[in-house]
Short mmCIF file of C-alpha atoms in Angstrom, two decimals:
data_model
loop_
_atom_site.label_atom_id
_atom_site.label_comp_id
_atom_site.label_asym_id
_atom_site.label_seq_id
_atom_site.Cartn_x
_atom_site.Cartn_y
_atom_site.Cartn_z
CA MET N 1 38.92 81.18 -81.91
CA LEU N 2 39.57 77.53 -81.15
CA ASP N 3 37.89 76.69 -84.43
CA GLU N 4 40.26 79.00 -86.30
CA CYS N 5 43.36 77.62 -84.57
CA LEU N 6 42.52 73.93 -84.35
CA GLY N 7 39.73 73.46 -86.75
CA ALA N 8 35.99 73.16 -86.23
CA ARG N 9 35.99 69.48 -85.39
CA ARG N 10 38.81 69.67 -82.91
CA GLY N 11 37.32 72.72 -81.18
CA TYR N 12 34.01 70.95 -80.70
CA GLN N 13 35.70 67.96 -78.99
CA ILE N 14 37.60 70.25 -76.58
CA ARG N 15 34.46 72.16 -75.55
CA ARG N 16 32.59 68.94 -74.95
CA ALA N 17 35.41 67.61 -72.75
CA MET N 18 35.37 70.79 -70.68
CA ARG N 19 31.63 70.53 -70.11
CA HIS N 20 32.02 66.91 -68.99
CA GLY N 21 34.87 67.95 -66.69
CA LYS N 22 32.66 70.59 -65.03
CA VAL N 23 29.99 67.98 -64.36
CA THR N 24 32.61 65.57 -63.01
CA VAL N 25 34.03 68.17 -60.60
CA LEU N 26 30.53 69.11 -59.45
CA CYS N 27 29.69 65.45 -58.79
CA LEU N 28 32.96 65.01 -56.92
CA LEU N 29 32.19 68.02 -54.77
CA MET N 30 28.71 66.74 -53.96
CA THR N 31 30.14 63.33 -53.10
CA VAL N 32 32.63 64.85 -50.66
CA VAL N 33 29.88 66.86 -48.98
CA VAL N 34 27.66 63.83 -48.63
CA LEU N 35 30.49 61.69 -47.31
CA ARG N 36 31.47 64.26 -44.74
CA GLY N 37 27.92 64.44 -43.44
CA THR N 38 27.54 60.64 -43.41
CA ILE N 39 30.77 59.50 -41.77
CA GLY N 40 30.92 62.25 -39.17
CA ALA N 41 34.01 64.11 -40.44
CA GLY N 42 32.01 67.15 -41.39
CA ARG N 43 33.00 69.38 -38.52
CA PHE N 44 34.20 71.94 -41.07
CA GLY N 45 37.69 71.86 -39.62
CA THR N 46 41.02 71.68 -41.36
CA PRO N 47 41.81 68.86 -43.85
CA GLU N 48 44.22 67.43 -41.27
CA GLN N 49 41.48 67.37 -38.66
CA ASP N 50 39.17 65.71 -41.22
CA PHE N 51 41.79 63.07 -41.89
CA HIS N 52 42.17 62.28 -38.19
CA ASP N 53 38.40 62.14 -37.79
CA LEU N 54 38.09 59.74 -40.72
CA ARG N 55 40.91 57.55 -39.36
CA ASP N 56 39.40 57.46 -35.85
CA HIS N 57 36.01 56.66 -37.25
CA PHE N 58 37.15 53.63 -39.24
CA TYR N 59 39.44 52.44 -36.43
CA SER N 60 36.63 52.63 -33.89
CA ARG N 61 34.39 50.55 -36.16
CA LYS N 62 37.12 47.92 -36.34
CA ARG N 63 37.25 47.89 -32.52
CA VAL N 64 33.51 47.93 -31.98
CA GLU N 65 32.70 45.12 -34.41
CA PRO N 66 34.49 42.32 -32.47
CA HIS N 67 33.08 43.74 -29.23
CA ARG N 68 29.59 43.58 -30.70
CA VAL N 69 30.15 40.03 -31.88
CA LEU N 70 31.42 39.04 -28.44
CA GLU N 71 28.40 40.66 -26.83
CA GLU N 72 26.08 38.77 -29.17
CA VAL N 73 27.89 35.50 -28.46
CA SER N 74 27.74 36.24 -24.72
CA THR N 75 24.04 37.06 -25.00
CA GLU N 76 23.33 33.86 -26.92
CA SER N 77 25.39 31.90 -24.40
CA GLY N 78 23.41 33.53 -21.58
CA ARG N 79 20.17 32.67 -23.30
CA SER N 80 21.30 29.07 -23.78
CA SER N 81 22.44 28.88 -20.16
CA SER N 82 19.12 30.35 -18.98
CA ALA N 83 17.21 27.92 -21.17
CA ALA N 84 19.26 25.00 -19.88
CA GLN N 85 18.81 26.19 -16.32
CA SER N 86 15.07 26.58 -16.94
CA GLU N 87 14.88 23.07 -18.41
CA SER N 88 16.88 21.74 -15.48
CA THR N 89 14.55 23.52 -13.04
CA GLN N 90 11.50 22.14 -14.83
CA SER N 91 13.04 18.66 -14.86
CA SER N 92 13.88 18.94 -11.15
CA SER N 93 10.36 20.19 -10.41
CA SER N 94 8.87 17.38 -12.46
CA SER N 95 11.06 14.85 -10.65
CA SER N 96 10.11 16.20 -7.24
CA ASN N 97 6.42 15.91 -8.16
CA SER N 98 6.76 12.32 -9.32
CA TYR N 99 5.70 9.57 -6.90
CA GLU N 100 7.21 7.00 -9.26
CA THR N 101 10.77 8.26 -8.84
CA PHE N 102 10.52 9.44 -5.22
CA ASP N 103 12.71 7.58 -2.73
CA ILE N 104 10.31 6.67 0.09
CA SER N 105 13.20 6.01 2.46
CA LYS N 106 13.70 9.79 2.72
CA ILE N 107 10.59 10.15 4.89
CA LEU N 108 10.69 6.83 6.75
CA VAL N 109 12.23 8.07 9.96
CA ASP N 110 12.84 5.72 12.88
CA GLU N 111 13.66 8.02 15.75
CA GLY N 112 15.78 6.79 18.62
CA GLU N 113 16.91 3.31 19.43
CA GLU N 114 14.69 0.38 20.33
CA GLU N 115 14.22 -0.28 24.01
CA LYS N 116 16.38 -3.23 24.99
CA ARG N 117 15.10 -5.80 27.42
CA ASP N 118 17.24 -6.99 30.28
CA PRO N 119 18.41 -10.42 29.01
CA SER N 120 18.72 -11.70 32.57
CA LYS N 121 14.95 -11.41 33.08
CA PRO N 122 12.41 -13.73 31.43
CA TYR N 123 10.27 -12.15 28.74
CA SER N 124 6.79 -10.94 29.69
CA LEU N 125 3.97 -9.31 27.70
CA GLY N 126 3.21 -7.07 30.64
CA PRO N 127 2.41 -6.95 34.36
CA ARG N 128 0.91 -10.13 35.72
CA ILE N 129 -2.90 -9.93 35.99
CA SER N 130 -4.74 -12.61 37.98
CA ASP N 131 -8.22 -11.15 38.51
CA TRP N 132 -9.21 -10.04 35.02
CA ASP N 133 -12.56 -11.85 35.09
CA GLU N 134 -13.55 -9.91 38.23
CA GLN N 135 -12.31 -6.58 36.88
CA ARG N 136 -14.12 -7.10 33.60
CA ALA N 137 -17.38 -8.25 35.21
CA GLU N 138 -17.46 -5.13 37.37
CA TRP N 139 -16.80 -2.89 34.36
CA LEU N 140 -19.66 -4.50 32.42
CA ARG N 141 -22.02 -3.98 35.35
CA ASN N 142 -21.03 -0.32 35.55
CA ASN N 143 -21.39 0.18 31.78
CA PRO N 144 -24.65 -1.53 30.79
CA ASP N 145 -24.73 0.28 27.42
CA PHE N 146 -21.64 -1.70 26.36
CA SER N 147 -22.92 -5.22 26.54
CA ASN N 148 -20.57 -8.06 25.59
CA PHE N 149 -23.43 -9.70 23.68
CA ILE N 150 -25.34 -7.94 20.91
CA ARG N 151 -28.22 -10.39 21.28
CA PRO N 152 -28.58 -13.96 22.62
CA ASN N 153 -25.87 -16.19 21.09
CA LYS N 154 -24.43 -13.20 19.21
CA PRO N 155 -21.28 -12.00 21.07
CA ARG N 156 -19.64 -8.68 20.47
CA VAL N 157 -16.63 -9.49 18.28
CA LEU N 158 -13.57 -7.46 17.33
CA LEU N 159 -11.76 -8.63 14.20
CA VAL N 160 -8.07 -7.69 14.38
CA THR N 161 -5.63 -7.66 11.49
CA GLY N 162 -2.70 -5.54 10.39
CA SER N 163 0.49 -5.08 8.42
CA SER N 164 3.97 -3.60 8.70
CA PRO N 165 4.35 0.12 9.48
CA LYS N 166 6.57 0.38 6.40
CA PRO N 167 5.46 0.06 2.76
CA CYS N 168 5.63 -3.37 1.18
CA GLU N 169 8.94 -4.47 -0.30
CA ASN N 170 7.46 -4.87 -3.79
CA PRO N 171 5.46 -2.47 -6.02
CA VAL N 172 2.08 -4.26 -5.82
CA GLY N 173 2.03 -5.58 -2.26
CA ASP N 174 0.19 -2.61 -0.78
CA HIS N 175 -2.51 -2.91 -3.45
CA TYR N 176 -3.23 -6.48 -2.40
CA LEU N 177 -3.21 -5.49 1.27
CA LEU N 178 -5.85 -2.91 0.34
CA LYS N 179 -7.94 -5.59 -1.36
CA ALA N 180 -7.62 -7.85 1.66
CA ILE N 181 -8.74 -5.20 4.16
CA LYS N 182 -11.61 -4.14 1.89
CA ASN N 183 -12.70 -7.77 1.88
CA LYS N 184 -12.59 -7.97 5.69
CA ILE N 185 -14.48 -4.69 6.08
CA ASP N 186 -17.26 -6.06 3.85
CA TYR N 187 -17.66 -9.23 5.93
CA CYS N 188 -17.55 -7.35 9.23
CA ARG N 189 -20.12 -4.80 8.07
CA VAL N 190 -22.53 -7.54 7.00
CA HIS N 191 -22.09 -9.53 10.24
CA GLY N 192 -22.02 -6.72 12.77
CA ILE N 193 -18.37 -7.21 13.71
CA GLU N 194 -16.07 -4.37 14.72
CA ILE N 195 -12.68 -4.19 13.06
CA PHE N 196 -9.24 -2.99 14.17
CA TYR N 197 -6.39 -2.58 11.67
CA ASN N 198 -2.94 -2.26 13.21
CA MET N 199 0.23 -0.85 11.62
CA ALA N 200 2.31 -0.37 14.77
CA LEU N 201 4.90 -2.75 16.16
CA LEU N 202 4.05 -2.55 19.86
CA ASP N 203 7.03 -4.60 21.01
CA ALA N 204 10.20 -4.73 18.93
CA GLU N 205 11.18 -7.99 20.66
CA MET N 206 8.12 -9.68 19.13
CA ALA N 207 8.58 -8.87 15.46
CA GLY N 208 7.48 -11.16 12.64
CA PHE N 209 5.20 -14.11 13.48
CA TRP N 210 4.88 -12.96 17.06
CA ALA N 211 3.83 -9.32 16.64
CA LYS N 212 0.16 -10.26 17.11
CA LEU N 213 0.56 -11.37 20.76
CA PRO N 214 1.32 -7.99 22.42
CA LEU N 215 -1.42 -6.41 20.29
CA ILE N 216 -4.02 -9.03 21.22
CA ARG N 217 -3.31 -8.68 24.93
CA LYS N 218 -3.51 -4.88 24.76
CA LEU N 219 -6.86 -4.99 22.93
CA LEU N 220 -8.39 -7.53 25.32
CA LEU N 221 -7.52 -5.35 28.29
CA SER N 222 -8.60 -2.11 26.58
CA HIS N 223 -11.96 -3.41 25.36
CA PRO N 224 -13.68 -5.32 28.17
CA GLU N 225 -16.92 -5.07 26.17
CA ILE N 226 -15.48 -7.43 23.56
CA GLU N 227 -16.43 -11.07 24.16
CA PHE N 228 -14.36 -12.59 21.34
CA LEU N 229 -11.32 -11.26 19.54
CA TRP N 230 -10.96 -12.67 16.01
CA TRP N 231 -7.39 -12.57 14.75
CA MET N 232 -6.93 -12.80 10.98
CA ASP N 233 -3.69 -12.58 9.00
CA SER N 234 -3.41 -9.88 6.35
CA ASP N 235 -3.07 -12.48 3.56
CA ALA N 236 -6.37 -14.21 4.39
CA MET N 237 -9.70 -13.32 2.76
CA PHE N 238 -13.34 -14.07 3.46
CA THR N 239 -14.82 -16.03 0.60
CA ASP N 240 -18.22 -16.88 2.12
CA MET N 241 -19.88 -13.58 2.98
CA ALA N 242 -23.11 -15.29 4.06
CA PHE N 243 -21.65 -17.70 6.61
CA GLU N 244 -22.29 -16.80 10.25
CA VAL N 245 -19.91 -18.35 12.78
CA PRO N 246 -21.82 -20.84 15.00
CA TRP N 247 -21.18 -18.92 18.21
CA GLU N 248 -23.46 -21.16 20.29
CA ARG N 249 -21.08 -24.03 19.59
CA TYR N 250 -18.30 -22.25 21.46
CA LYS N 251 -20.19 -21.33 24.63
CA ASP N 252 -17.83 -23.51 26.70
CA SER N 253 -14.66 -22.75 24.72
CA ASN N 254 -12.18 -19.93 25.00
CA PHE N 255 -9.92 -20.58 22.03
CA VAL N 256 -11.12 -21.67 18.57
CA LEU N 257 -8.68 -22.57 15.80
CA HIS N 258 -8.93 -24.47 12.55
CA GLY N 259 -7.30 -27.85 13.16
CA TRP N 260 -7.63 -31.52 14.02
CA ASN N 261 -7.33 -33.13 17.44
CA GLU N 262 -5.49 -36.23 16.23
CA MET N 263 -2.89 -34.22 14.33
CA VAL N 264 -2.17 -31.95 17.31
CA TYR N 265 -2.50 -34.23 20.34
CA ASP N 266 -1.57 -37.60 18.84
CA GLN N 267 0.84 -36.82 16.01
CA LYS N 268 2.24 -33.49 17.23
CA ASN N 269 2.21 -32.33 13.63
CA TRP N 270 3.33 -28.73 13.26
CA ILE N 271 0.54 -28.04 10.76
CA GLY N 272 -2.12 -29.73 12.89
CA LEU N 273 -3.68 -26.30 13.44
CA ASN N 274 -3.35 -22.83 11.95
CA THR N 275 -2.92 -19.56 13.82
CA GLY N 276 -3.66 -17.34 10.82
CA SER N 277 -7.33 -17.11 11.81
CA PHE N 278 -8.62 -17.84 15.32
CA LEU N 279 -11.13 -16.75 17.96
CA LEU N 280 -10.03 -15.89 21.50
CA ARG N 281 -12.43 -15.12 24.34
CA ASN N 282 -11.77 -12.11 26.52
CA CYS N 283 -11.11 -13.75 29.90
CA GLN N 284 -8.45 -14.60 32.48
CA TRP N 285 -7.82 -17.98 30.85
CA SER N 286 -6.79 -16.24 27.60
CA LEU N 287 -4.40 -13.88 29.38
CA ASP N 288 -2.78 -16.88 31.06
CA LEU N 289 -2.44 -18.63 27.71
CA LEU N 290 -0.78 -15.57 26.15
CA ASP N 291 1.66 -15.41 29.06
CA VAL N 292 2.70 -19.03 28.47
CA TRP N 293 2.70 -18.72 24.66
CA ALA N 294 4.91 -15.62 24.41
CA PRO N 295 8.27 -16.66 25.93
CA MET N 296 9.38 -18.45 22.74
CA GLY N 297 8.85 -15.25 20.72
CA PRO N 298 11.62 -12.74 21.55
CA LYS N 299 13.86 -12.36 18.51
CA GLY N 300 17.44 -13.46 18.59
CA LYS N 301 18.94 -16.35 20.52
CA ILE N 302 15.73 -17.22 22.42
CA ARG N 303 13.72 -17.61 19.23
CA GLU N 304 16.49 -19.53 17.49
CA GLU N 305 16.96 -21.99 20.36
CA ALA N 306 13.20 -22.45 20.71
CA GLY N 307 13.06 -23.21 16.97
CA LYS N 308 15.50 -26.08 17.45
CA ILE N 309 13.31 -27.55 20.19
CA LEU N 310 10.17 -27.26 18.07
CA THR N 311 11.85 -28.89 15.07
CA ARG N 312 13.03 -31.75 17.27
CA GLU N 313 9.67 -32.30 19.00
CA LEU N 314 7.13 -31.71 16.21
CA LYS N 315 6.44 -33.96 13.26
CA ASP N 316 7.75 -32.84 9.84
CA ARG N 317 8.71 -29.36 10.99
CA PRO N 318 11.55 -27.81 8.93
CA VAL N 319 14.51 -26.16 10.61
CA PHE N 320 13.80 -22.48 11.24
CA GLU N 321 13.31 -20.12 14.17
CA ALA N 322 10.34 -20.51 16.50
CA ASP N 323 6.98 -19.44 15.06
CA ASP N 324 3.70 -18.86 16.89
CA GLN N 325 1.89 -21.76 15.19
CA SER N 326 4.48 -24.42 16.05
CA ALA N 327 4.71 -23.05 19.58
CA MET N 328 0.93 -23.43 20.02
CA VAL N 329 0.99 -27.02 18.75
CA TYR N 330 3.82 -27.81 21.15
CA LEU N 331 2.04 -26.08 24.02
CA LEU N 332 -1.25 -27.95 23.51
CA ALA N 333 0.43 -31.31 22.88
CA THR N 334 2.60 -31.12 25.98
CA GLN N 335 0.10 -29.39 28.30
CA ARG N 336 -3.23 -30.76 27.14
CA ASP N 337 -4.50 -31.23 30.69
CA ARG N 338 -4.09 -27.55 31.40
CA TRP N 339 -5.39 -26.05 28.17
CA GLY N 340 -7.12 -28.68 26.06
CA GLU N 341 -10.55 -28.50 27.71
CA LYS N 342 -11.12 -24.89 26.59
CA VAL N 343 -9.60 -25.24 23.14
CA TYR N 344 -11.88 -26.06 20.20
CA LEU N 345 -10.12 -27.33 17.07
CA GLU N 346 -12.66 -26.61 14.33
CA SER N 347 -12.73 -28.65 11.13
CA ALA N 348 -16.45 -28.60 10.24
CA TYR N 349 -15.97 -25.37 8.30
CA TYR N 350 -12.98 -23.43 7.02
CA LEU N 351 -12.00 -20.90 9.67
CA HIS N 352 -8.77 -21.23 7.72
CA GLY N 353 -8.69 -22.66 4.20
CA TYR N 354 -5.47 -23.34 2.32
CA TRP N 355 -5.67 -21.52 -1.01
CA GLY N 356 -3.80 -24.16 -3.00
CA ILE N 357 -6.71 -26.64 -2.79
CA LEU N 358 -9.57 -24.14 -3.06
CA VAL N 359 -9.12 -21.33 -5.57
CA ASP N 360 -9.10 -23.48 -8.72
CA ARG N 361 -12.44 -24.97 -7.67
CA TYR N 362 -14.38 -21.71 -7.38
CA GLU N 363 -16.23 -22.17 -10.68
CA GLU N 364 -17.26 -25.66 -9.60
CA MET N 365 -18.54 -24.24 -6.31
CA ILE N 366 -20.54 -21.56 -8.12
CA GLU N 367 -22.13 -24.18 -10.37
CA ASN N 368 -23.02 -26.68 -7.66
CA TYR N 369 -23.31 -24.88 -4.33
CA HIS N 370 -24.15 -21.56 -2.72
CA PRO N 371 -22.78 -19.15 -0.08
CA GLY N 372 -23.51 -19.85 3.55
CA LEU N 373 -21.90 -23.30 3.81
CA GLY N 374 -18.45 -22.22 4.98
CA ASP N 375 -16.80 -25.59 4.32
CA HIS N 376 -15.05 -27.22 1.35
CA ARG N 377 -18.15 -26.57 -0.75
CA TRP N 378 -17.91 -22.80 -0.20
CA PRO N 379 -15.04 -21.90 2.21
CA LEU N 380 -15.47 -19.19 4.81
CA VAL N 381 -11.80 -18.15 4.62
CA THR N 382 -9.17 -18.59 1.90
CA HIS N 383 -5.70 -18.10 3.36
CA PHE N 384 -2.74 -17.44 1.05
CA VAL N 385 -0.13 -19.12 3.20
CA GLY N 386 3.37 -18.82 1.70
CA CYS N 387 2.53 -16.17 -0.92
CA LYS N 388 3.87 -13.30 1.21
CA PRO N 389 2.42 -10.58 -1.07
CA CYS N 390 4.12 -7.79 0.90
CA GLY N 391 7.63 -9.26 0.84
CA LYS N 392 10.42 -9.54 -1.69
CA PHE N 393 10.16 -13.29 -2.07
CA GLY N 394 7.44 -15.86 -1.50
CA ASP N 395 7.33 -19.65 -1.39
CA TYR N 396 5.33 -19.83 -4.64
CA PRO N 397 5.56 -18.17 -8.10
CA VAL N 398 4.45 -14.54 -7.86
CA GLU N 399 2.20 -14.69 -10.92
CA ARG N 400 0.31 -17.68 -9.57
CA CYS N 401 -0.19 -16.08 -6.15
CA LEU N 402 -1.40 -12.74 -7.48
CA LYS N 403 -3.78 -14.30 -10.01
CA GLN N 404 -5.27 -16.53 -7.35
CA MET N 405 -5.57 -13.66 -4.90
CA ASP N 406 -7.49 -11.70 -7.53
CA ARG N 407 -9.81 -14.66 -8.05
CA ALA N 408 -10.41 -15.06 -4.30
CA PHE N 409 -11.11 -11.35 -3.89
CA ASN N 410 -13.59 -11.31 -6.79
CA PHE N 411 -15.22 -14.52 -5.54
CA GLY N 412 -16.01 -12.84 -2.23
CA ASP N 413 -16.70 -9.44 -3.78
CA ASN N 414 -19.36 -10.89 -6.10
CA GLN N 415 -21.43 -11.79 -3.04
CA ILE N 416 -21.32 -8.14 -1.96
CA LEU N 417 -21.91 -6.67 -5.43
CA GLN N 418 -24.93 -8.93 -6.09
CA MET N 419 -26.82 -7.07 -3.37
CA TYR N 420 -26.64 -4.00 -5.60
CA GLY N 421 -27.24 -5.73 -8.94
CA PHE N 422 -23.69 -6.23 -10.18
CA THR N 423 -21.01 -8.91 -10.45
CA HIS N 424 -17.51 -9.19 -11.88
CA LYS N 425 -17.41 -10.19 -15.54
CA SER N 426 -15.24 -13.13 -14.51
CA LEU N 427 -13.25 -14.13 -11.45
CA ALA N 428 -10.14 -12.77 -13.16
CA SER N 429 -11.67 -9.43 -14.18
CA ARG N 430 -11.69 -6.09 -12.41
CA ARG N 431 -14.65 -4.97 -14.50
CA VAL N 432 -18.25 -5.53 -13.44
CA LYS N 433 -21.50 -6.12 -15.27
CA ARG N 434 -25.14 -5.53 -14.42
CA ILE N 435 -27.09 -8.66 -13.45
CA ARG N 436 -30.54 -7.13 -13.07
CA ASN N 437 -32.41 -4.19 -14.48
CA GLU N 438 -33.15 -1.08 -12.47
CA THR N 439 -36.71 -0.78 -11.18
CA GLY N 440 -38.98 1.94 -9.92
CA ASN N 441 -39.67 -0.19 -6.83
CA PRO N 442 -36.15 -0.95 -5.52
CA LEU N 443 -37.40 -2.11 -2.11
CA GLU N 444 -39.23 -4.99 -3.75
CA VAL N 445 -35.97 -6.50 -5.04
CA LYS N 446 -35.31 -9.77 -3.23
CA ASP N 447 -32.10 -10.06 -1.22
CA GLU N 448 -31.33 -13.70 -1.96
CA LEU N 449 -28.44 -14.09 0.50
CA GLY N 450 -30.02 -12.02 3.26
CA LEU N 451 -26.93 -9.85 3.56
CA LEU N 452 -28.57 -6.43 3.27
CA HIS N 453 -30.69 -6.69 6.41
CA PRO N 454 -29.66 -9.65 8.57
CA ALA N 455 -31.83 -10.29 11.63
CA PHE N 456 -29.12 -9.50 14.16
CA LYS N 457 -28.86 -5.92 12.85
CA ALA N 458 -32.46 -5.17 13.78
CA VAL N 459 -32.78 -2.82 16.75
CA LYS N 460 -35.80 -3.23 18.97
CA ALA N 461 -37.69 0.05 19.30
CA SER N 462 -37.75 1.56 22.77
CA THR N 463 -41.13 1.30 24.56
CA SER N 464 -40.48 4.26 26.83
#
């Protein structure tokens, strides 16, 4: 009919358009159904209700999106904060575990105030004792197992040294104190000497140079079995491990110091003797000497005024507060009749040896001499006077002092290591080298210096 009215061609075009329209409507219907199921408006309500549902849906997405972004930002911020807090905690933990950054002053607690002495009363080391020889003799009789002599001409000796109760004021000072005490322990072990290391200031009035006096008196009275107390400064080292002190020489002496009679008694030179290393017999005479020696020591005005007197009376003494060495020179020079007979100023060997004239000659000594001499050829003691390895400042360049202290330590240590077949590669080296091959018969190895089994260590077997 369309063909008759419009023509065949025109009718065909119309029919094709209608078919396409049907497909388009069907696709549109399917799209609406799908959209309604996808966006949540498909509650099969009225078109108005669908419109409201669609509007609410898109509006809620607009509201939720910023909220989600804020939540994500907040979460990321929380994560960053947690990470930063974790890193901070780890850093704090690492810092608290680090000895390098720890402030040692946090644990150095000085409780209470120092006891103050009545300035109106003269200083005293303790109660006056006048019968110590009798008390001690009775104690020795009642305690025969604690003889004051190990064998004939071999007295029981206590070597006493020490350092400040606080750490050194520089990073390496304590390491060199450790080397110095290791050195002393080696010598004492070889020579059958007991050792006492002190880190307590027994009397705050006697700080500095004078701290040794209260300690020495206390040890003499607490150890009646000790015949000689050997004081040695912390900055002094043994450099002749084989030298045995000639004890027989001092049978009539109570006080042995390195020094020279003419410099002390004639010249009154303040360096005529040295109190960095000395021997003091345990007897009443020594307690009396300590009582007379100590009054110049209390810190403050007494020590300052005494320093002025010592500078005025002693040859070449600089101006500074009273020190124990100058006080001893003054005491002996002005009261020789009272004390001089029992004092032995030793110069035949180096009970004290000034490091500045010795350490650079060690190689020469090794080439030409041998341990056991104790004198300028192979000094018993090398004393680092003025280096002050535990302080902030010394009287000499730090590098020079520390290098020379290393050399002195190794010089003495080689004599110990050689017993076991080793030696330092050089006097400046911490490393060691083997100097003899191992053997299947170790007891046949010769002990050249006689340090492994000295005669005085032999114990006579009981016959009972």
